[in-house]
Amino acid sequence: MASDSKLEVVRGNPSPEELAALMVALVVRAAQHQLGQEVPADPPPATSEWAERTRPGRPGQEARGSAWRLSGWAR
């Protein structure tokens, strides 16, 4: 990193340990970038099981050939 680089805390009151951890993370990331190493991307956000499209329905409720027609019937 350049000697004129500046780090400024704009909110909060971090402890010396927290600032040291941040500096280590920044130095490692900068070194990886300079060496041309690929920096891992953030993991994709987790989806809930309810939103999962491949999640099967209740057991015994599999769709059959006429399920689309029967879905409109009153129960």
XYZ file of C-alpha atoms in Angstrom:
75
model
C 0.000 0.000 0.000
C 1.122 3.536 -0.562
C 2.633 5.425 2.333
C 0.065 8.200 1.929
C -2.853 5.796 2.475
C -5.177 6.851 5.220
C -7.710 4.947 7.290
C -10.373 6.916 9.099
C -13.039 5.655 11.490
C -16.188 7.647 10.776
C -18.546 5.993 13.245
C -18.191 4.068 16.477
C -15.262 3.571 18.790
C -13.332 0.431 17.759
C -10.893 -1.182 20.134
C -7.211 -1.500 19.161
C -7.792 -5.228 18.519
C -10.663 -4.499 16.117
C -8.538 -1.963 14.215
C -5.674 -4.467 14.038
C -8.007 -7.151 12.640
C -9.264 -4.711 10.008
C -5.730 -3.748 9.020
C -4.707 -7.409 8.653
C -7.708 -8.081 6.412
C -6.943 -5.042 4.244
C -3.244 -5.886 3.919
C -3.998 -9.512 2.961
C -6.540 -8.439 0.369
C -4.166 -5.852 -1.104
C -1.359 -8.442 -1.256
C -3.621 -10.939 -3.037
C -4.601 -8.247 -5.527
C -0.966 -7.291 -6.201
C 0.066 -10.913 -6.692
C -2.763 -11.414 -9.160
C -4.454 -14.026 -7.023
C -8.168 -14.411 -7.407
C -10.036 -12.905 -4.484
C -12.979 -15.116 -3.463
C -16.382 -13.582 -4.050
C -18.972 -13.271 -1.340
C -21.078 -16.420 -0.942
C -24.566 -16.263 -2.425
C -27.314 -15.386 0.035
C -28.984 -18.375 1.639
C -32.510 -19.116 0.484
C -35.161 -20.344 2.821
C -36.489 -23.850 2.336
C -39.936 -22.414 1.668
C -38.645 -20.476 -1.332
C -36.707 -23.437 -2.741
C -38.279 -24.422 -6.062
C -36.982 -27.980 -5.950
C -38.528 -28.609 -2.528
C -41.154 -31.324 -2.770
C -44.669 -30.788 -1.462
C -46.286 -32.836 1.259
C -45.885 -36.596 0.871
C -48.763 -38.119 -1.059
C -49.626 -34.809 -2.735
C -47.731 -35.334 -5.987
C -49.254 -33.687 -9.041
C -51.018 -36.043 -11.412
C -52.209 -35.622 -14.989
C -55.445 -33.798 -14.138
C -54.136 -31.863 -11.130
C -54.383 -28.510 -12.903
C -58.105 -29.059 -13.560
C -58.875 -30.364 -10.085
C -57.060 -27.454 -8.401
C -59.996 -25.154 -9.167
C -62.617 -27.339 -7.543
C -64.097 -26.304 -4.210
C -62.989 -28.417 -1.290
